[in-house]
GROMACS .gro file of C-alpha atoms in nm:
model
  490
    1MET     CA    1  -3.529  -0.380   4.205
    2THR     CA    2  -3.262  -0.411   4.472
    3PRO     CA    3  -3.327  -0.256   4.818
    4ARG     CA    4  -3.031  -0.020   4.768
    5LEU     CA    5  -3.164   0.103   4.434
    6ALA     CA    6  -3.512   0.144   4.579
    7VAL     CA    7  -3.369   0.373   4.850
    8LEU     CA    8  -3.184   0.579   4.588
    9LEU     CA    9  -3.497   0.628   4.377
   10ALA     CA   10  -3.706   0.705   4.684
   11LEU     CA   11  -3.465   0.980   4.785
   12LEU     CA   12  -3.467   1.111   4.430
   13LEU     CA   13  -3.844   1.122   4.394
   14ALA     CA   14  -3.898   1.264   4.742
   15ALA     CA   15  -3.686   1.566   4.656
   16GLY     CA   16  -3.931   1.679   4.389
   17PRO     CA   17  -3.857   1.914   4.098
   18SER     CA   18  -3.591   2.183   4.123
   19CYS     CA   19  -3.687   2.549   4.145
   20ALA     CA   20  -3.358   2.691   4.022
   21HIS     CA   21  -3.324   3.065   3.984
   22LYS     CA   22  -3.297   3.195   3.628
   23ALA     CA   23  -2.944   3.318   3.711
   24PRO     CA   24  -2.793   2.974   3.783
   25ASN     CA   25  -2.514   2.921   4.023
   26ALA     CA   26  -2.301   2.645   4.166
   27GLY     CA   27  -2.315   2.709   4.536
   28SER     CA   28  -1.986   2.828   4.684
   29TRP     CA   29  -1.645   2.926   4.550
   30ASN     CA   30  -1.294   2.979   4.675
   31GLY     CA   31  -1.073   3.281   4.617
   32LEU     CA   32  -1.011   3.176   4.256
   33ASN     CA   33  -1.384   3.173   4.182
   34GLU     CA   34  -1.393   2.794   4.160
   35SER     CA   35  -1.627   2.538   4.306
   36THR     CA   36  -1.518   2.431   4.652
   37ALA     CA   37  -1.617   2.069   4.582
   38VAL     CA   38  -1.247   2.002   4.507
   39THR     CA   39  -0.985   2.255   4.613
   40THR     CA   40  -0.659   2.065   4.558
   41ASN     CA   41  -0.405   2.261   4.355
   42ILE     CA   42  -0.032   2.268   4.286
   43HIS     CA   43   0.037   2.441   4.620
   44ASP     CA   44  -0.092   2.132   4.800
   45ALA     CA   45   0.164   1.909   4.627
   46PRO     CA   46   0.487   1.814   4.806
   47PRO     CA   47   0.818   1.916   4.645
   48GLU     CA   48   0.929   1.724   4.338
   49VAL     CA   49   1.143   1.418   4.415
   50HIS     CA   50   1.441   1.501   4.193
   51TRP     CA   51   1.663   1.207   4.290
   52LEU     CA   52   1.418   0.948   4.161
   53GLN     CA   53   1.489   1.060   3.805
   54GLU     CA   54   1.801   0.845   3.844
   55TYR     CA   55   1.585   0.534   3.889
   56THR     CA   56   1.650   0.468   3.520
   57PRO     CA   57   1.818   0.423   3.260
   58GLU     CA   58   1.772   0.047   3.304
   59VAL     CA   59   1.396   0.070   3.347
   60PRO     CA   60   1.298  -0.259   3.510
   61PRO     CA   61   1.004  -0.458   3.380
   62PRO     CA   62   0.679  -0.346   3.541
   63ARG     CA   63   0.534  -0.563   3.816
   64SER     CA   64   0.178  -0.689   3.798
   65ILE     CA   65  -0.076  -0.565   4.051
   66SER     CA   66  -0.256  -0.837   4.244
   67SER     CA   67  -0.587  -0.650   4.250
   68LEU     CA   68  -0.749  -0.342   4.105
   69ASN     CA   69  -0.742  -0.183   4.449
   70GLY     CA   70  -0.367  -0.141   4.466
   71GLN     CA   71  -0.198  -0.416   4.666
   72LEU     CA   72   0.165  -0.326   4.598
   73LEU     CA   73   0.474  -0.537   4.663
   74PRO     CA   74   0.819  -0.375   4.635
   75GLY     CA   75   0.880  -0.300   4.269
   76TYR     CA   76   0.814  -0.073   3.975
   77TYR     CA   77   0.467  -0.044   3.822
   78ALA     CA   78   0.349   0.116   3.500
   79LEU     CA   79  -0.023   0.129   3.425
   80THR     CA   80  -0.264   0.316   3.202
   81LEU     CA   81  -0.573   0.411   3.400
   82GLN     CA   82  -0.902   0.594   3.366
   83SER     CA   83  -0.888   0.946   3.507
   84TYR     CA   84  -1.143   1.221   3.555
   85CYS     CA   85  -1.152   1.598   3.519
   86LEU     CA   86  -1.193   1.764   3.860
   87HIS     CA   87  -1.173   2.123   3.736
   88ALA     CA   88  -1.444   2.214   3.487
   89GLY     CA   89  -1.387   2.515   3.265
   90THR     CA   90  -1.009   2.468   3.239
   91TYR     CA   91  -0.782   2.335   2.966
   92ALA     CA   92  -0.730   1.967   2.896
   93PRO     CA   93  -0.378   1.835   2.955
   94THR     CA   94  -0.149   1.792   2.656
   95ALA     CA   95   0.174   1.599   2.599
   96GLY     CA   96   0.463   1.744   2.797
   97ASP     CA   97   0.256   1.907   3.071
   98GLY     CA   98   0.407   1.877   3.418
   99TYR     CA   99   0.196   1.723   3.694
  100LEU     CA  100   0.259   1.637   4.059
  101ILE     CA  101   0.052   1.423   4.296
  102ALA     CA  102  -0.135   1.586   4.587
  103PRO     CA  103  -0.401   1.475   4.837
  104LEU     CA  104  -0.764   1.512   4.730
  105ALA     CA  105  -0.923   1.794   4.932
  106GLY     CA  106  -1.242   1.997   4.922
  107ALA     CA  107  -1.600   2.003   5.046
  108LYS     CA  108  -1.693   1.699   4.834
  109ALA     CA  109  -1.359   1.515   4.848
  110GLU     CA  110  -1.502   1.223   5.045
  111GLU     CA  111  -1.793   1.172   4.804
  112ILE     CA  112  -1.575   1.197   4.493
  113SER     CA  113  -1.309   0.968   4.641
  114GLY     CA  114  -1.575   0.707   4.719
  115ILE     CA  115  -1.712   0.722   4.364
  116LEU     CA  116  -1.363   0.682   4.214
  117LYS     CA  117  -1.279   0.395   4.448
  118ARG     CA  118  -1.602   0.205   4.379
  119SER     CA  119  -1.562   0.260   4.003
  120ALA     CA  120  -1.281   0.001   3.997
  121ASP     CA  121  -1.524  -0.265   4.116
  122HIS     CA  122  -1.797  -0.167   3.869
  123PRO     CA  123  -1.658  -0.155   3.514
  124GLU     CA  124  -2.015  -0.180   3.385
  125VAL     CA  125  -2.074   0.185   3.475
  126PRO     CA  126  -1.959   0.391   3.173
  127GLN     CA  127  -1.671   0.631   3.231
  128HIS     CA  128  -1.871   0.914   3.072
  129ASP     CA  129  -2.149   0.867   3.328
  130ILE     CA  130  -1.901   0.878   3.616
  131GLN     CA  131  -1.743   1.194   3.474
  132ARG     CA  132  -2.085   1.349   3.427
  133LEU     CA  133  -2.170   1.267   3.788
  134ILE     CA  134  -1.844   1.426   3.913
  135TRP     CA  135  -1.904   1.741   3.709
  136GLY     CA  136  -2.252   1.758   3.857
  137ILE     CA  137  -2.110   1.736   4.210
  138GLU     CA  138  -1.859   2.008   4.124
  139ALA     CA  139  -2.139   2.226   3.984
  140GLY     CA  140  -2.356   2.181   4.292
  141ALA     CA  141  -2.623   1.962   4.136
  142GLY     CA  142  -2.864   1.777   4.362
  143PHE     CA  143  -2.992   1.429   4.280
  144ASP     CA  144  -3.341   1.572   4.246
  145GLU     CA  145  -3.222   1.734   3.922
  146TYR     CA  146  -3.108   1.416   3.744
  147ASP     CA  147  -3.306   1.191   3.517
  148PRO     CA  148  -3.401   0.873   3.713
  149ALA     CA  149  -3.252   0.654   3.441
  150PHE     CA  150  -2.913   0.818   3.495
  151ILE     CA  151  -2.932   0.756   3.869
  152VAL     CA  152  -3.006   0.390   3.800
  153ARG     CA  153  -2.697   0.364   3.577
  154VAL     CA  154  -2.456   0.523   3.825
  155SER     CA  155  -2.608   0.371   4.141
  156PRO     CA  156  -2.333   0.102   4.175
  157VAL     CA  157  -2.071   0.371   4.239
  158LEU     CA  158  -2.285   0.564   4.488
  159SER     CA  159  -2.350   0.514   4.857
  160GLN     CA  160  -2.669   0.618   5.032
  161GLN     CA  161  -2.465   0.881   5.215
  162ASP     CA  162  -2.358   1.023   4.876
  163VAL     CA  163  -2.719   1.065   4.768
  164ALA     CA  164  -2.821   1.229   5.093
  165SER     CA  165  -2.521   1.463   5.090
  166VAL     CA  166  -2.534   1.565   4.725
  167GLY     CA  167  -2.912   1.583   4.727
  168MET     CA  168  -2.895   1.862   4.982
  169ASN     CA  169  -2.635   2.059   4.783
  170THR     CA  170  -2.882   2.319   4.655
  171GLY     CA  171  -2.631   2.602   4.686
  172MET     CA  172  -2.765   2.947   4.588
  173ARG     CA  173  -3.046   2.832   4.362
  174HIS     CA  174  -3.291   3.067   4.533
  175VAL     CA  175  -3.083   3.387   4.516
  176SER     CA  176  -3.289   3.693   4.430
  177ASP     CA  177  -3.223   3.912   4.127
  178ALA     CA  178  -3.117   4.199   4.352
  179VAL     CA  179  -2.855   3.991   4.531
  180TRP     CA  180  -2.738   3.839   4.201
  181ARG     CA  181  -2.672   4.186   4.056
  182LEU     CA  182  -2.460   4.277   4.359
  183LEU     CA  183  -2.218   3.987   4.306
  184PRO     CA  184  -1.877   4.080   4.156
  185SER     CA  185  -1.847   4.011   3.785
  186PRO     CA  186  -1.587   3.729   3.818
  187LEU     CA  187  -1.809   3.554   4.071
  188ARG     CA  188  -2.115   3.592   3.846
  189ASP     CA  189  -1.913   3.450   3.554
  190ALA     CA  190  -1.803   3.150   3.759
  191ALA     CA  191  -2.156   3.102   3.888
  192SER     CA  192  -2.294   3.115   3.536
  193LEU     CA  193  -2.043   2.859   3.413
  194TYR     CA  194  -2.124   2.614   3.689
  195GLY     CA  195  -2.495   2.685   3.660
  196GLU     CA  196  -2.488   2.612   3.288
  197LEU     CA  197  -2.279   2.303   3.356
  198ARG     CA  198  -2.529   2.188   3.620
  199ALA     CA  199  -2.816   2.233   3.378
  200LYS     CA  200  -2.640   2.031   3.108
  201VAL     CA  201  -2.510   1.742   3.319
  202THR     CA  202  -2.853   1.687   3.471
  203SER     CA  203  -3.043   1.709   3.143
  204ALA     CA  204  -3.156   1.376   2.999
  205THR     CA  205  -3.151   1.520   2.645
  206THR     CA  206  -2.803   1.679   2.648
  207ALA     CA  207  -2.536   1.461   2.487
  208TYR     CA  208  -2.213   1.403   2.678
  209GLU     CA  209  -2.014   1.572   2.401
  210GLU     CA  210  -2.205   1.894   2.458
  211VAL     CA  211  -2.131   1.884   2.830
  212GLU     CA  212  -1.765   1.815   2.751
  213ARG     CA  213  -1.740   2.118   2.522
  214LEU     CA  214  -1.842   2.338   2.814
  215ALA     CA  215  -1.630   2.169   3.081
  216VAL     CA  216  -1.310   2.106   2.884
  217LEU     CA  217  -1.121   2.383   2.707
  218VAL     CA  218  -0.881   2.289   2.429
  219GLY     CA  219  -0.577   2.461   2.285
  220ALA     CA  220  -0.281   2.646   2.433
  221ALA     CA  221  -0.341   2.719   2.800
  222PRO     CA  222  -0.221   3.057   2.931
  223PRO     CA  223  -0.039   3.047   3.267
  224GLY     CA  224  -0.294   3.046   3.547
  225PRO     CA  225  -0.266   3.232   3.878
  226GLY     CA  226  -0.017   3.073   4.114
  227SER     CA  227   0.131   2.846   3.846
  228ARG     CA  228   0.457   2.664   3.916
  229ASP     CA  229   0.721   2.526   3.680
  230VAL     CA  230   0.690   2.147   3.689
  231PRO     CA  231   0.868   1.925   3.433
  232ALA     CA  232   0.688   1.638   3.266
  233GLY     CA  233   0.746   1.310   3.448
  234ALA     CA  234   0.813   1.468   3.789
  235TRP     CA  235   0.799   1.221   4.081
  236SER     CA  236   0.601   1.280   4.402
  237TYR     CA  237   0.618   1.112   4.742
  238VAL     CA  238   0.265   0.994   4.829
  239GLY     CA  239   0.330   0.840   5.172
  240ASP     CA  240   0.386   0.486   5.305
  241GLY     CA  241   0.722   0.468   5.126
  242LEU     CA  242   0.557   0.504   4.782
  243TYR     CA  243   0.648   0.733   4.492
  244MET     CA  244   0.432   0.812   4.191
  245ARG     CA  245   0.424   1.019   3.876
  246ALA     CA  246   0.156   1.083   3.615
  247PHE     CA  247   0.156   1.135   3.239
  248PRO     CA  248  -0.193   1.256   3.138
  249ARG     CA  249  -0.313   1.168   2.789
  250GLY     CA  250  -0.605   1.405   2.778
  251TYR     CA  251  -0.829   1.413   3.083
  252PRO     CA  252  -0.990   1.061   3.052
  253THR     CA  253  -0.661   0.866   3.042
  254THR     CA  254  -0.349   0.891   3.256
  255ALA     CA  255  -0.038   0.675   3.250
  256VAL     CA  256   0.085   0.623   3.604
  257GLU     CA  257   0.421   0.494   3.728
  258ILE     CA  258   0.473   0.383   4.087
  259VAL     CA  259   0.789   0.284   4.272
  260ARG     CA  260   0.777   0.102   4.602
  261PRO     CA  261   1.134   0.085   4.739
  262ALA     CA  262   1.249  -0.245   4.887
  263PRO     CA  263   1.394  -0.284   5.241
  264TYR     CA  264   1.739  -0.446   5.232
  265ALA     CA  265   2.044  -0.553   5.431
  266LEU     CA  266   2.408  -0.539   5.314
  267VAL     CA  267   2.732  -0.706   5.421
  268ARG     CA  268   3.066  -0.566   5.303
  269ASP     CA  269   3.416  -0.714   5.307
  270GLY     CA  270   3.733  -0.548   5.434
  271LYS     CA  271   3.771  -0.356   5.106
  272GLY     CA  272   3.425  -0.207   5.130
  273ARG     CA  273   3.277  -0.428   4.857
  274VAL     CA  274   2.925  -0.567   4.884
  275VAL     CA  275   2.952  -0.942   4.943
  276SER     CA  276   2.596  -1.011   5.054
  277PHE     CA  277   2.268  -0.846   4.964
  278GLN     CA  278   1.928  -0.947   5.102
  279SER     CA  279   1.588  -0.797   5.034
  280GLY     CA  280   1.275  -0.992   5.114
  281PRO     CA  281   1.309  -1.336   4.952
  282PHE     CA  282   1.594  -1.218   4.724
  283ARG     CA  283   1.956  -1.281   4.822
  284ALA     CA  284   2.283  -1.237   4.633
  285ASP     CA  285   2.624  -1.345   4.767
  286THR     CA  286   2.926  -1.239   4.563
  287THR     CA  287   3.296  -1.316   4.550
  288TYR     CA  288   3.554  -1.112   4.362
  289GLU     CA  289   3.865  -1.182   4.157
  290ASP     CA  290   4.085  -1.083   4.445
  291GLY     CA  291   4.393  -0.868   4.434
  292PRO     CA  292   4.539  -0.583   4.632
  293LYS     CA  293   4.373  -0.328   4.405
  294PRO     CA  294   4.105  -0.319   4.135
  295SER     CA  295   4.179  -0.431   3.780
  296LEU     CA  296   4.209  -0.173   3.505
  297VAL     CA  297   4.017  -0.145   3.181
  298ARG     CA  298   4.219   0.062   2.938
  299GLY     CA  299   4.095   0.292   2.665
  300GLY     CA  300   4.262   0.512   2.410
  301GLY     CA  301   4.479   0.811   2.493
  302GLY     CA  302   4.622   0.660   2.810
  303HIS     CA  303   4.289   0.637   2.992
  304ALA     CA  304   4.240   0.355   3.241
  305LEU     CA  305   3.940   0.289   3.463
  306PRO     CA  306   3.946   0.056   3.769
  307VAL     CA  307   3.685  -0.217   3.818
  308TRP     CA  308   3.637  -0.510   4.053
  309MET     CA  309   3.568  -0.825   3.851
  310LEU     CA  310   3.309  -1.060   3.995
  311LYS     CA  311   3.424  -1.421   4.038
  312SER     CA  312   3.089  -1.572   4.137
  313ILE     CA  313   2.734  -1.463   4.212
  314HIS     CA  314   2.515  -1.697   4.416
  315LEU     CA  315   2.150  -1.600   4.370
  316ARG     CA  316   1.848  -1.717   4.565
  317GLY     CA  317   1.491  -1.614   4.485
  318PRO     CA  318   1.136  -1.636   4.617
  319GLY     CA  319   1.060  -1.989   4.492
  320ALA     CA  320   1.160  -2.316   4.661
  321GLY     CA  321   1.398  -2.408   4.377
  322ASP     CA  322   1.523  -2.059   4.302
  323ASP     CA  323   1.895  -2.115   4.359
  324THR     CA  324   2.175  -2.071   4.107
  325THR     CA  325   2.539  -1.963   4.083
  326LEU     CA  326   2.686  -1.755   3.800
  327THR     CA  327   3.063  -1.766   3.752
  328GLY     CA  328   3.304  -1.549   3.558
  329VAL     CA  329   3.055  -1.272   3.477
  330GLY     CA  330   2.990  -0.921   3.595
  331TRP     CA  331   3.192  -0.632   3.733
  332VAL     CA  332   3.145  -0.330   3.955
  333ILE     CA  333   3.324   0.000   3.986
  334PRO     CA  334   3.483   0.085   4.322
  335ALA     CA  335   3.261   0.329   4.504
  336ASP     CA  336   3.558   0.530   4.633
  337GLN     CA  337   3.689   0.574   4.277
  338ALA     CA  338   3.364   0.696   4.126
  339ASN     CA  339   3.462   1.063   4.134
  340GLU     CA  340   3.830   1.028   4.043
  341PRO     CA  341   3.885   0.779   3.759
  342PHE     CA  342   4.231   0.754   3.608
  343GLY     CA  343   4.284   0.985   3.315
  344PRO     CA  344   4.564   1.076   3.076
  345GLY     CA  345   4.759   1.245   3.354
  346GLY     CA  346   4.693   0.982   3.622
  347ALA     CA  347   4.933   0.695   3.679
  348PRO     CA  348   4.761   0.357   3.743
  349PRO     CA  349   4.863   0.166   4.055
  350PRO     CA  350   5.169  -0.043   3.965
  351ALA     CA  351   5.027  -0.357   4.130
  352ALA     CA  352   4.700  -0.348   3.938
  353PRO     CA  353   4.668  -0.634   3.686
  354ILE     CA  354   4.549  -0.581   3.332
  355VAL     CA  355   4.207  -0.742   3.273
  356ALA     CA  356   4.207  -1.019   3.013
  357MET     CA  357   4.021  -0.891   2.707
  358LEU     CA  358   3.811  -1.208   2.684
  359ARG     CA  359   3.623  -1.119   3.001
  360ALA     CA  360   3.673  -0.746   3.028
  361PRO     CA  361   3.390  -0.500   2.974
  362SER     CA  362   3.453  -0.243   2.708
  363PHE     CA  363   3.608   0.085   2.810
  364GLU     CA  364   3.293   0.260   2.688
  365GLU     CA  365   3.076   0.047   2.919
  366VAL     CA  366   3.292   0.130   3.218
  367GLN     CA  367   3.308   0.498   3.126
  368GLU     CA  368   2.926   0.500   3.109
  369ALA     CA  369   2.914   0.344   3.457
  370TYR     CA  370   3.145   0.613   3.596
  371ASP     CA  371   2.943   0.890   3.432
  372ARG     CA  372   2.627   0.747   3.582
  373ALA     CA  373   2.797   0.713   3.921
  374ARG     CA  374   2.867   1.084   3.924
  375ARG     CA  375   2.504   1.166   3.847
  376VAL     CA  376   2.376   0.928   4.113
  377ARG     CA  377   2.619   1.059   4.371
  378ALA     CA  378   2.521   1.417   4.290
  379ALA     CA  379   2.150   1.332   4.328
  380VAL     CA  380   2.212   1.156   4.660
  381ARG     CA  381   2.431   1.437   4.792
  382LEU     CA  382   2.156   1.686   4.703
  383VAL     CA  383   1.920   1.496   4.935
  384GLU     CA  384   2.190   1.504   5.203
  385ASP     CA  385   2.237   1.879   5.157
  386GLN     CA  386   1.863   1.939   5.183
  387ARG     CA  387   1.849   1.745   5.510
  388ARG     CA  388   2.138   1.940   5.657
  389ALA     CA  389   1.995   2.274   5.538
  390SER     CA  390   1.671   2.201   5.723
  391ASN     CA  391   1.860   2.085   6.035
  392GLN     CA  392   1.740   1.727   5.988
  393PRO     CA  393   1.956   1.428   6.084
  394VAL     CA  394   2.148   1.251   5.807
  395ASN     CA  395   2.162   0.871   5.812
  396ALA     CA  396   2.529   0.802   5.729
  397GLN     CA  397   2.464   0.433   5.660
  398ALA     CA  398   2.187   0.510   5.411
  399LEU     CA  399   2.415   0.765   5.242
  400ALA     CA  400   2.691   0.506   5.190
  401ASP     CA  401   2.443   0.238   5.083
  402ALA     CA  402   2.277   0.467   4.830
  403VAL     CA  403   2.609   0.503   4.646
  404ASP     CA  404   2.718   0.138   4.669
  405LEU     CA  405   2.384  -0.017   4.576
  406ASP     CA  406   2.376   0.160   4.241
  407HIS     CA  407   2.721   0.017   4.152
  408PHE     CA  408   2.616  -0.327   4.275
  409MET     CA  409   2.294  -0.313   4.072
  410ARG     CA  410   2.490  -0.241   3.757
  411GLY     CA  411   2.718  -0.535   3.829
  412LEU     CA  412   2.424  -0.773   3.858
  413PHE     CA  413   2.257  -0.618   3.556
  414SER     CA  414   2.574  -0.676   3.354
  415ALA     CA  415   2.594  -1.038   3.473
  416VAL     CA  416   2.234  -1.151   3.421
  417VAL     CA  417   2.124  -0.936   3.128
  418ARG     CA  418   2.412  -0.801   2.920
  419VAL     CA  419   2.693  -1.055   2.947
  420THR     CA  420   2.479  -1.371   2.943
  421PRO     CA  421   2.229  -1.331   2.659
  422GLN     CA  422   2.089  -1.684   2.699
  423PRO     CA  423   1.738  -1.695   2.850
  424ARG     CA  424   1.734  -1.658   3.225
  425SER     CA  425   1.459  -1.742   3.468
  426GLU     CA  426   1.241  -1.445   3.553
  427TRP     CA  427   1.345  -1.452   3.918
  428VAL     CA  428   1.712  -1.427   3.814
  429ARG     CA  429   1.644  -1.126   3.596
  430ASP     CA  430   1.445  -0.973   3.883
  431HIS     CA  431   1.757  -0.954   4.100
  432PRO     CA  432   1.907  -0.632   3.959
  433VAL     CA  433   1.556  -0.483   3.966
  434ARG     CA  434   1.534  -0.567   4.336
  435VAL     CA  435   1.874  -0.408   4.401
  436LYS     CA  436   1.752  -0.101   4.215
  437ASN     CA  437   1.452  -0.082   4.445
  438ALA     CA  438   1.684  -0.124   4.743
  439TRP     CA  439   1.885   0.173   4.613
  440ALA     CA  440   1.561   0.372   4.609
  441TYR     CA  441   1.497   0.258   4.967
  442ALA     CA  442   1.838   0.382   5.080
  443VAL     CA  443   1.769   0.729   4.938
  444CYS     CA  444   1.418   0.714   5.080
  445VAL     CA  445   1.574   0.653   5.423
  446LEU     CA  446   1.816   0.938   5.365
  447ALA     CA  447   1.522   1.165   5.279
  448GLY     CA  448   1.347   1.065   5.602
  449GLU     CA  449   1.059   0.893   5.423
  450CYS     CA  450   1.140   0.524   5.497
  451GLY     CA  451   1.245   0.323   5.802
  452ILE     CA  452   1.606   0.242   5.887
  453PRO     CA  453   1.813   0.016   5.654
  454GLY     CA  454   1.805  -0.352   5.745
  455ALA     CA  455   1.454  -0.342   5.893
  456GLN     CA  456   1.233  -0.616   5.747
  457ALA     CA  457   1.508  -0.713   5.505
  458GLY     CA  458   1.439  -1.087   5.503
  459GLY     CA  459   1.132  -1.306   5.480
  460PRO     CA  460   0.835  -1.278   5.246
  461ASP     CA  461   0.730  -0.948   5.097
  462VAL     CA  462   0.431  -0.773   5.250
  463ALA     CA  463   0.200  -0.572   5.027
  464VAL     CA  464   0.083  -0.222   5.111
  465ASP     CA  465  -0.237  -0.053   4.996
  466LEU     CA  466  -0.238   0.252   4.771
  467ASP     CA  467  -0.577   0.419   4.743
  468LEU     CA  468  -0.548   0.619   4.422
  469SER     CA  469  -0.889   0.777   4.477
  470THR     CA  470  -0.745   0.992   4.757
  471HIS     CA  471  -0.481   1.143   4.528
  472VAL     CA  472  -0.505   1.401   4.252
  473ALA     CA  473  -0.272   1.471   3.961
  474VAL     CA  474  -0.231   1.849   3.978
  475PRO     CA  475  -0.081   2.058   3.695
  476GLY     CA  476   0.197   2.308   3.738
  477ASN     CA  477  -0.008   2.539   3.517
  478THR     CA  478  -0.328   2.609   3.711
  479SER     CA  479  -0.513   2.677   3.384
  480ARG     CA  480  -0.495   2.302   3.319
  481GLN     CA  481  -0.730   2.043   3.464
  482ARG     CA  482  -0.657   1.857   3.783
  483LEU     CA  483  -0.729   1.487   3.746
  484GLY     CA  484  -0.897   1.238   3.974
  485LEU     CA  485  -0.740   0.891   3.963
  486SER     CA  486  -0.884   0.543   3.987
  487TRP     CA  487  -0.766   0.183   3.958
  488ARG     CA  488  -0.992   0.129   3.658
  489ARG     CA  489  -0.774   0.021   3.368
  490LYS     CA  490  -0.802   0.200   3.038
   0.00000   0.00000   0.00000
């Protein structure tokens, strides 16, 4: 027996048998008659990050994570992780439910966060046992109430401080009948629920499925008190320049997406076009098919849309030999034309050349780019308006960059993915993804959540830590379960 396990069992045995009152009860509750072990709810979540919905449609390939504890380089991450119910007696999440991310808070937040964090390093501890342990903490169970074999199984995810803290959580187990009868009915109901839950989670003979039937409601959830309309897939800012969203698949599994924007630096020419982009070890230098004005791509009905054709793209990547030049591929739309493309009633500039059909994008492709440009510009301007409405400063450089970087990303995407179907090195295909993350950084700066543009633009990438155990996926409908998160893969 290890010294740590010996201490755990000694604390357990020293506590002796429980003398719970026949009218069981969980300890303490908040104004919604819930356990105060975890109090996080939708009102603790920051506002939805609407502009990040424009991070797609070209969803970049997910980046790998260097460790289970969340060392994140700039990029986009998509993972399916183990999650845990932190709100017994509520409805399980279903497809299409809206969730935001909020900080974990409550009387037992530190203990629960520690358990979730250590769970990533101990995959041998069954998820059901960890969930049972968390429900016990929520219900006010002390370690003196558990079967010793259960404590042995979950000991890798516990600290000695956890055992001491939870072991003293005896709550109102000695309340007299007279006091019990004086409690308001909703409080007695909540106490009974958590008391019954405590009795089941600590019983060595009660199957997990029986505990689950009590803790997890199924079916259509009625709107709970204080509910808020949250769409599925809503993004949240979680600090340190990181954005996250959650798609629960029942309470034990949650798909998580994370975006870490990438610092960048831009150089423009006299016509306002991006000629150099740098972000970490990624660099792209571009030249254009020059002329006094953009070329035109014509469609039916007299429509014509201006584009700048790319003459060459010199790409450099993170590896020693990552250096290549693409010629005669790619195009971008002029940022200053994005809102006013030529239409049936608009006369094209007389000096503008007609693009040779061999190299020209289709009119439909360009029209799609202009449509997207309007959406992106509207999303960026909404962030600007919100800053001005709250009397916050607006970073003019970030505002201009946020518009231009989206056009530039599409130009690179067209060059390395669409126009050149032959296999490309992974670092080449990562370039438009990196520009996309730089676009997110520009809007992040505009929103006041990232440092100034150009800072830390060159050199190797530096990872940042994201501790998922300190965050909770909270439902817009408070009748649904809030979910604890961990780096344990599903």
